[in-house]
Amino acid sequence: MKMIGVNQVYRSSKFAAAVMAGFVAVTLGGCAATQVALSHKDLDVQTKMSNSIFLDPVSPTEQTVYVQIHNTTDKTLNDAEIAQQIEASIQADGYRITTPSKAHYLIQANILQVAKTDPSAASNALSSGFGGAIIGAAAVGQATGNGRSTVEAGLLGGLIGTVADSLVKNVTYVMITDLQLSVHSKKLVQQTTTADLQNGSATSSNQNVVSEGHWIRYRTRIVSTANQVNLKFADALPKLEAGLSHSVSGLL
């Protein structure tokens, strides 16, 4: 009878353990990727406003609006189409689009950023409100993120799991917009603007400017997000623009 050496048994056991670890890693990797794919298979678009704006009803003669949309992002957006969508929705509610000098309402929006991000960064941008911080370059889309070690799980399991993760990503795009709504006032409105100007690292100057006019200003931030597995920017952008248009037109 042929005897099996101790070293051979040890090597066989070690190989079996590696195979088993690889099998477990593949199974877990596949489960994680499948779970992400199923949980985020449908496109989810949400638009939120940092602060609510409440306006008093006006007579039909004062239901006049001027809309101005600016794009200061590094992306090419169809801001003219966004303005047209907002105007069409406003007109459907009985308002008339006119020039700034004849408008009772001025809607001015600046699209600050369109980027791939994660939900927590988008939430922080919303919480910052008008003029607050936007999303940094470090915030990117999430992978499946099961946190395993390829050494512990085995080379084969790690390799296959990495491939699975690279094919299935939970992607979120965000559009951040600061908005100013101005309402014409028959009474004179006094406004004080304060600026803190930095002069080098140790000196600063304060400026106070008092002005008078006939506009009451309201400011808010609108954050739209689009989330889906392996979402492409070209597919997300129209949904983000539509979410912004719907939110802005709903102010009146």
PDB file of C-alpha atoms in Angstrom, residues 3-202:
ATOM      1  CA  MET A   3       1.856   5.732   1.985  1.00  0.00           C
ATOM      2  CA  ILE A   4       0.878   9.426   1.820  1.00  0.00           C
ATOM      3  CA  GLY A   5       3.463  11.753   3.325  1.00  0.00           C
ATOM      4  CA  VAL A   6       2.706  14.393   5.901  1.00  0.00           C
ATOM      5  CA  ASN A   7       3.832  17.198   3.555  1.00  0.00           C
ATOM      6  CA  GLN A   8       1.535  15.940   0.816  1.00  0.00           C
ATOM      7  CA  VAL A   9      -1.412  15.906   3.191  1.00  0.00           C
ATOM      8  CA  TYR A  10      -0.549  19.438   4.338  1.00  0.00           C
ATOM      9  CA  ARG A  11      -0.301  20.693   0.762  1.00  0.00           C
ATOM     10  CA  SER A  12      -3.603  19.065  -0.130  1.00  0.00           C
ATOM     11  CA  SER A  13      -5.298  20.599   2.883  1.00  0.00           C
ATOM     12  CA  LYS A  14      -3.852  24.027   2.097  1.00  0.00           C
ATOM     13  CA  PHE A  15      -5.009  23.770  -1.525  1.00  0.00           C
ATOM     14  CA  ALA A  16      -8.488  22.691  -0.447  1.00  0.00           C
ATOM     15  CA  ALA A  17      -8.689  25.600   1.981  1.00  0.00           C
ATOM     16  CA  ALA A  18      -7.631  28.033  -0.756  1.00  0.00           C
ATOM     17  CA  VAL A  19     -10.208  26.610  -3.136  1.00  0.00           C
ATOM     18  CA  MET A  20     -12.900  26.851  -0.473  1.00  0.00           C
ATOM     19  CA  ALA A  21     -11.914  30.442   0.367  1.00  0.00           C
ATOM     20  CA  GLY A  22     -11.975  31.304  -3.300  1.00  0.00           C
ATOM     21  CA  PHE A  23     -15.416  29.716  -3.672  1.00  0.00           C
ATOM     22  CA  VAL A  24     -16.751  31.693  -0.697  1.00  0.00           C
ATOM     23  CA  ALA A  25     -15.272  34.930  -2.079  1.00  0.00           C
ATOM     24  CA  VAL A  26     -16.793  34.316  -5.498  1.00  0.00           C
ATOM     25  CA  THR A  27     -20.164  33.580  -3.903  1.00  0.00           C
ATOM     26  CA  LEU A  28     -20.060  36.671  -1.695  1.00  0.00           C
ATOM     27  CA  GLY A  29     -18.819  38.847  -4.553  1.00  0.00           C
ATOM     28  CA  GLY A  30     -21.551  37.586  -6.827  1.00  0.00           C
ATOM     29  CA  CYS A  31     -24.177  38.107  -4.122  1.00  0.00           C
ATOM     30  CA  ALA A  32     -22.990  41.657  -3.425  1.00  0.00           C
ATOM     31  CA  ALA A  33     -22.969  42.596  -7.098  1.00  0.00           C
ATOM     32  CA  THR A  34     -26.364  40.985  -7.630  1.00  0.00           C
ATOM     33  CA  GLN A  35     -27.835  42.778  -4.610  1.00  0.00           C
ATOM     34  CA  VAL A  36     -26.616  46.156  -5.856  1.00  0.00           C
ATOM     35  CA  ALA A  37     -27.882  45.435  -9.364  1.00  0.00           C
ATOM     36  CA  LEU A  38     -31.337  44.504  -8.079  1.00  0.00           C
ATOM     37  CA  SER A  39     -31.592  47.314  -5.517  1.00  0.00           C
ATOM     38  CA  HIS A  40     -30.691  50.055  -8.002  1.00  0.00           C
ATOM     39  CA  LYS A  41     -31.866  48.628 -11.324  1.00  0.00           C
ATOM     40  CA  ASP A  42     -34.483  51.375 -11.783  1.00  0.00           C
ATOM     41  CA  LEU A  43     -33.558  55.002 -12.391  1.00  0.00           C
ATOM     42  CA  ASP A  44     -34.328  57.054  -9.277  1.00  0.00           C
ATOM     43  CA  VAL A  45     -34.441  60.840  -9.737  1.00  0.00           C
ATOM     44  CA  GLN A  46     -34.986  63.156  -6.769  1.00  0.00           C
ATOM     45  CA  THR A  47     -35.015  66.946  -6.499  1.00  0.00           C
ATOM     46  CA  LYS A  48     -34.887  68.719  -3.151  1.00  0.00           C
ATOM     47  CA  MET A  49     -34.844  72.371  -2.066  1.00  0.00           C
ATOM     48  CA  SER A  50     -32.755  73.588   0.878  1.00  0.00           C
ATOM     49  CA  ASN A  51     -35.282  76.219   2.000  1.00  0.00           C
ATOM     50  CA  SER A  52     -38.979  76.659   1.343  1.00  0.00           C
ATOM     51  CA  ILE A  53     -40.232  79.903  -0.193  1.00  0.00           C
ATOM     52  CA  PHE A  54     -43.789  81.041   0.515  1.00  0.00           C
ATOM     53  CA  LEU A  55     -45.361  83.736  -1.675  1.00  0.00           C
ATOM     54  CA  ASP A  56     -48.613  85.608  -1.244  1.00  0.00           C
ATOM     55  CA  PRO A  57     -51.205  85.252  -4.012  1.00  0.00           C
ATOM     56  CA  VAL A  58     -51.304  88.133  -6.498  1.00  0.00           C
ATOM     57  CA  SER A  59     -53.850  89.450  -8.961  1.00  0.00           C
ATOM     58  CA  PRO A  60     -53.832  88.166 -12.560  1.00  0.00           C
ATOM     59  CA  THR A  61     -52.309  91.460 -13.737  1.00  0.00           C
ATOM     60  CA  GLU A  62     -49.240  90.777 -11.579  1.00  0.00           C
ATOM     61  CA  GLN A  63     -48.727  87.207 -12.739  1.00  0.00           C
ATOM     62  CA  THR A  64     -45.751  88.132 -14.900  1.00  0.00           C
ATOM     63  CA  VAL A  65     -42.378  86.379 -14.776  1.00  0.00           C
ATOM     64  CA  TYR A  66     -38.884  86.758 -16.155  1.00  0.00           C
ATOM     65  CA  VAL A  67     -36.665  83.635 -16.166  1.00  0.00           C
ATOM     66  CA  GLN A  68     -32.859  83.666 -16.365  1.00  0.00           C
ATOM     67  CA  ILE A  69     -30.718  80.514 -16.215  1.00  0.00           C
ATOM     68  CA  HIS A  70     -26.909  80.515 -16.075  1.00  0.00           C
ATOM     69  CA  ASN A  71     -24.537  77.557 -16.350  1.00  0.00           C
ATOM     70  CA  THR A  72     -21.148  77.987 -14.647  1.00  0.00           C
ATOM     71  CA  THR A  73     -20.265  74.280 -14.547  1.00  0.00           C
ATOM     72  CA  ASP A  74     -17.593  72.551 -16.618  1.00  0.00           C
ATOM     73  CA  LYS A  75     -20.323  70.642 -18.469  1.00  0.00           C
ATOM     74  CA  THR A  76     -22.137  71.647 -21.642  1.00  0.00           C
ATOM     75  CA  LEU A  77     -25.781  72.002 -20.646  1.00  0.00           C
ATOM     76  CA  ASN A  78     -28.783  73.135 -22.617  1.00  0.00           C
ATOM     77  CA  ASP A  79     -29.631  76.003 -20.249  1.00  0.00           C
ATOM     78  CA  ALA A  80     -31.812  77.656 -22.911  1.00  0.00           C
ATOM     79  CA  GLU A  81     -33.959  74.515 -23.048  1.00  0.00           C
ATOM     80  CA  ILE A  82     -34.136  74.420 -19.244  1.00  0.00           C
ATOM     81  CA  ALA A  83     -35.408  78.013 -19.251  1.00  0.00           C
ATOM     82  CA  GLN A  84     -37.954  77.112 -21.926  1.00  0.00           C
ATOM     83  CA  GLN A  85     -39.195  74.149 -19.877  1.00  0.00           C
ATOM     84  CA  ILE A  86     -39.610  76.382 -16.829  1.00  0.00           C
ATOM     85  CA  GLU A  87     -41.394  79.059 -18.848  1.00  0.00           C
ATOM     86  CA  ALA A  88     -43.740  76.521 -20.449  1.00  0.00           C
ATOM     87  CA  SER A  89     -44.679  75.077 -17.056  1.00  0.00           C
ATOM     88  CA  ILE A  90     -45.218  78.570 -15.591  1.00  0.00           C
ATOM     89  CA  GLN A  91     -47.380  79.590 -18.538  1.00  0.00           C
ATOM     90  CA  ALA A  92     -49.480  76.453 -18.080  1.00  0.00           C
ATOM     91  CA  ASP A  93     -50.361  77.777 -14.610  1.00  0.00           C
ATOM     92  CA  GLY A  94     -51.614  81.063 -16.039  1.00  0.00           C
ATOM     93  CA  TYR A  95     -48.495  83.240 -15.690  1.00  0.00           C
ATOM     94  CA  ARG A  96     -47.065  85.342 -18.512  1.00  0.00           C
ATOM     95  CA  ILE A  97     -43.397  85.511 -19.524  1.00  0.00           C
ATOM     96  CA  THR A  98     -42.120  89.045 -20.011  1.00  0.00           C
ATOM     97  CA  THR A  99     -39.036  91.290 -19.780  1.00  0.00           C
ATOM     98  CA  PRO A 100     -37.310  92.156 -16.477  1.00  0.00           C
ATOM     99  CA  SER A 101     -38.668  95.706 -16.432  1.00  0.00           C
ATOM    100  CA  LYS A 102     -42.284  94.481 -16.715  1.00  0.00           C
ATOM    101  CA  ALA A 103     -42.082  91.358 -14.545  1.00  0.00           C
ATOM    102  CA  HIS A 104     -43.535  91.017 -11.064  1.00  0.00           C
ATOM    103  CA  TYR A 105     -41.293  87.987 -10.430  1.00  0.00           C
ATOM    104  CA  LEU A 106     -37.658  87.475 -11.390  1.00  0.00           C
ATOM    105  CA  ILE A 107     -36.405  83.893 -11.351  1.00  0.00           C
ATOM    106  CA  GLN A 108     -32.606  83.730 -11.599  1.00  0.00           C
ATOM    107  CA  ALA A 109     -30.781  80.423 -11.309  1.00  0.00           C
ATOM    108  CA  ASN A 110     -27.123  79.494 -11.542  1.00  0.00           C
ATOM    109  CA  ILE A 111     -26.255  75.832 -12.146  1.00  0.00           C
ATOM    110  CA  LEU A 112     -23.073  75.459 -10.103  1.00  0.00           C
ATOM    111  CA  GLN A 113     -22.091  71.840 -10.554  1.00  0.00           C
ATOM    112  CA  VAL A 114     -23.005  68.622 -12.312  1.00  0.00           C
ATOM    113  CA  ALA A 115     -20.907  65.689 -11.138  1.00  0.00           C
ATOM    114  CA  LYS A 116     -20.700  62.024 -10.208  1.00  0.00           C
ATOM    115  CA  THR A 117     -20.976  61.762  -6.441  1.00  0.00           C
ATOM    116  CA  ASP A 118     -22.420  59.748  -3.568  1.00  0.00           C
ATOM    117  CA  PRO A 119     -25.683  60.353  -1.684  1.00  0.00           C
ATOM    118  CA  SER A 120     -23.995  61.698   1.459  1.00  0.00           C
ATOM    119  CA  ALA A 121     -22.077  64.352  -0.499  1.00  0.00           C
ATOM    120  CA  ALA A 122     -25.274  65.393  -2.288  1.00  0.00           C
ATOM    121  CA  SER A 123     -27.031  65.675   1.085  1.00  0.00           C
ATOM    122  CA  ASN A 124     -24.221  67.858   2.442  1.00  0.00           C
ATOM    123  CA  ALA A 125     -24.444  70.159  -0.574  1.00  0.00           C
ATOM    124  CA  LEU A 126     -28.172  70.546   0.054  1.00  0.00           C
ATOM    125  CA  SER A 127     -27.645  71.250   3.755  1.00  0.00           C
ATOM    126  CA  SER A 128     -25.092  73.956   2.912  1.00  0.00           C
ATOM    127  CA  GLY A 129     -27.870  75.994   1.281  1.00  0.00           C
ATOM    128  CA  PHE A 130     -27.565  78.946  -1.079  1.00  0.00           C
ATOM    129  CA  GLY A 131     -23.936  79.953  -1.617  1.00  0.00           C
ATOM    130  CA  GLY A 132     -22.636  77.054   0.476  1.00  0.00           C
ATOM    131  CA  ALA A 133     -19.982  74.493  -0.303  1.00  0.00           C
ATOM    132  CA  ILE A 134     -20.350  72.230  -3.309  1.00  0.00           C
ATOM    133  CA  ILE A 135     -19.033  68.720  -3.896  1.00  0.00           C
ATOM    134  CA  GLY A 136     -15.273  68.134  -3.886  1.00  0.00           C
ATOM    135  CA  ALA A 137     -13.363  66.083  -6.425  1.00  0.00           C
ATOM    136  CA  ALA A 138     -12.951  63.173  -3.992  1.00  0.00           C
ATOM    137  CA  ALA A 139     -16.654  62.326  -4.004  1.00  0.00           C
ATOM    138  CA  VAL A 140     -17.258  59.764  -6.733  1.00  0.00           C
ATOM    139  CA  GLY A 141     -19.672  56.955  -7.541  1.00  0.00           C
ATOM    140  CA  GLN A 142     -19.765  53.903  -5.310  1.00  0.00           C
ATOM    141  CA  ALA A 143     -18.787  50.384  -6.242  1.00  0.00           C
ATOM    142  CA  THR A 144     -20.375  47.359  -4.582  1.00  0.00           C
ATOM    143  CA  GLY A 145     -17.835  47.675  -1.756  1.00  0.00           C
ATOM    144  CA  ASN A 146     -17.919  44.290   0.020  1.00  0.00           C
ATOM    145  CA  GLY A 147     -14.567  45.002   1.772  1.00  0.00           C
ATOM    146  CA  ARG A 148     -12.965  41.533   1.412  1.00  0.00           C
ATOM    147  CA  SER A 149      -9.246  40.807   1.305  1.00  0.00           C
ATOM    148  CA  THR A 150      -8.081  39.093  -1.867  1.00  0.00           C
ATOM    149  CA  VAL A 151      -5.212  37.494   0.048  1.00  0.00           C
ATOM    150  CA  GLU A 152      -7.478  35.966   2.653  1.00  0.00           C
ATOM    151  CA  ALA A 153     -10.174  35.054   0.171  1.00  0.00           C
ATOM    152  CA  GLY A 154      -7.798  33.514  -2.325  1.00  0.00           C
ATOM    153  CA  LEU A 155      -6.417  34.784  -5.592  1.00  0.00           C
ATOM    154  CA  LEU A 156      -9.148  33.279  -7.745  1.00  0.00           C
ATOM    155  CA  GLY A 157     -11.993  34.597  -5.592  1.00  0.00           C
ATOM    156  CA  GLY A 158     -10.433  38.035  -5.378  1.00  0.00           C
ATOM    157  CA  LEU A 159      -9.939  38.228  -9.116  1.00  0.00           C
ATOM    158  CA  ILE A 160     -13.477  37.166  -9.980  1.00  0.00           C
ATOM    159  CA  GLY A 161     -14.948  39.359  -7.246  1.00  0.00           C
ATOM    160  CA  THR A 162     -13.018  42.357  -8.550  1.00  0.00           C
ATOM    161  CA  VAL A 163     -14.336  41.728 -12.042  1.00  0.00           C
ATOM    162  CA  ALA A 164     -17.888  41.510 -10.666  1.00  0.00           C
ATOM    163  CA  ASP A 165     -17.456  44.782  -8.785  1.00  0.00           C
ATOM    164  CA  SER A 166     -16.081  46.532 -11.850  1.00  0.00           C
ATOM    165  CA  LEU A 167     -19.095  45.479 -13.907  1.00  0.00           C
ATOM    166  CA  VAL A 168     -21.725  46.510 -11.347  1.00  0.00           C
ATOM    167  CA  LYS A 169     -21.503  50.020  -9.903  1.00  0.00           C
ATOM    168  CA  ASN A 170     -24.074  52.045  -8.037  1.00  0.00           C
ATOM    169  CA  VAL A 171     -23.744  55.443  -9.741  1.00  0.00           C
ATOM    170  CA  THR A 172     -25.209  58.765  -8.614  1.00  0.00           C
ATOM    171  CA  TYR A 173     -25.071  62.056 -10.539  1.00  0.00           C
ATOM    172  CA  VAL A 174     -25.983  65.372  -8.927  1.00  0.00           C
ATOM    173  CA  MET A 175     -26.959  68.809 -10.223  1.00  0.00           C
ATOM    174  CA  ILE A 176     -26.528  71.711  -7.778  1.00  0.00           C
ATOM    175  CA  THR A 177     -28.299  74.999  -8.498  1.00  0.00           C
ATOM    176  CA  ASP A 178     -28.473  78.237  -6.505  1.00  0.00           C
ATOM    177  CA  LEU A 179     -31.667  80.185  -7.102  1.00  0.00           C
ATOM    178  CA  GLN A 180     -32.802  83.727  -6.355  1.00  0.00           C
ATOM    179  CA  LEU A 181     -36.461  84.673  -6.586  1.00  0.00           C
ATOM    180  CA  SER A 182     -37.263  88.390  -6.550  1.00  0.00           C
ATOM    181  CA  VAL A 183     -40.748  89.767  -5.977  1.00  0.00           C
ATOM    182  CA  HIS A 184     -41.572  93.336  -6.987  1.00  0.00           C
ATOM    183  CA  SER A 185     -42.698  95.531  -4.105  1.00  0.00           C
ATOM    184  CA  LYS A 186     -44.686  98.734  -4.376  1.00  0.00           C
ATOM    185  CA  LYS A 187     -43.032  99.962  -1.206  1.00  0.00           C
ATOM    186  CA  LEU A 188     -39.374 100.897  -1.066  1.00  0.00           C
ATOM    187  CA  VAL A 189     -37.108  98.052   0.103  1.00  0.00           C
ATOM    188  CA  GLN A 190     -33.845  98.793   1.900  1.00  0.00           C
ATOM    189  CA  GLN A 191     -31.065  96.228   1.640  1.00  0.00           C
ATOM    190  CA  THR A 192     -27.738  96.069   3.456  1.00  0.00           C
ATOM    191  CA  THR A 193     -24.926  94.053   1.922  1.00  0.00           C
ATOM    192  CA  THR A 194     -21.921  93.099   4.053  1.00  0.00           C
ATOM    193  CA  ALA A 195     -18.660  91.830   2.572  1.00  0.00           C
ATOM    194  CA  ASP A 196     -15.610  90.482   4.391  1.00  0.00           C
ATOM    195  CA  LEU A 197     -12.595  90.941   2.105  1.00  0.00           C
ATOM    196  CA  GLN A 198      -9.338  89.143   2.849  1.00  0.00           C
ATOM    197  CA  ASN A 199      -6.129  91.107   2.268  1.00  0.00           C
ATOM    198  CA  GLY A 200      -3.367  88.545   2.547  1.00  0.00           C
ATOM    199  CA  SER A 201      -3.276  86.080   5.454  1.00  0.00           C
ATOM    200  CA  ALA A 202      -3.482  88.516   8.375  1.00  0.00           C
TER     201      ALA A 202
END
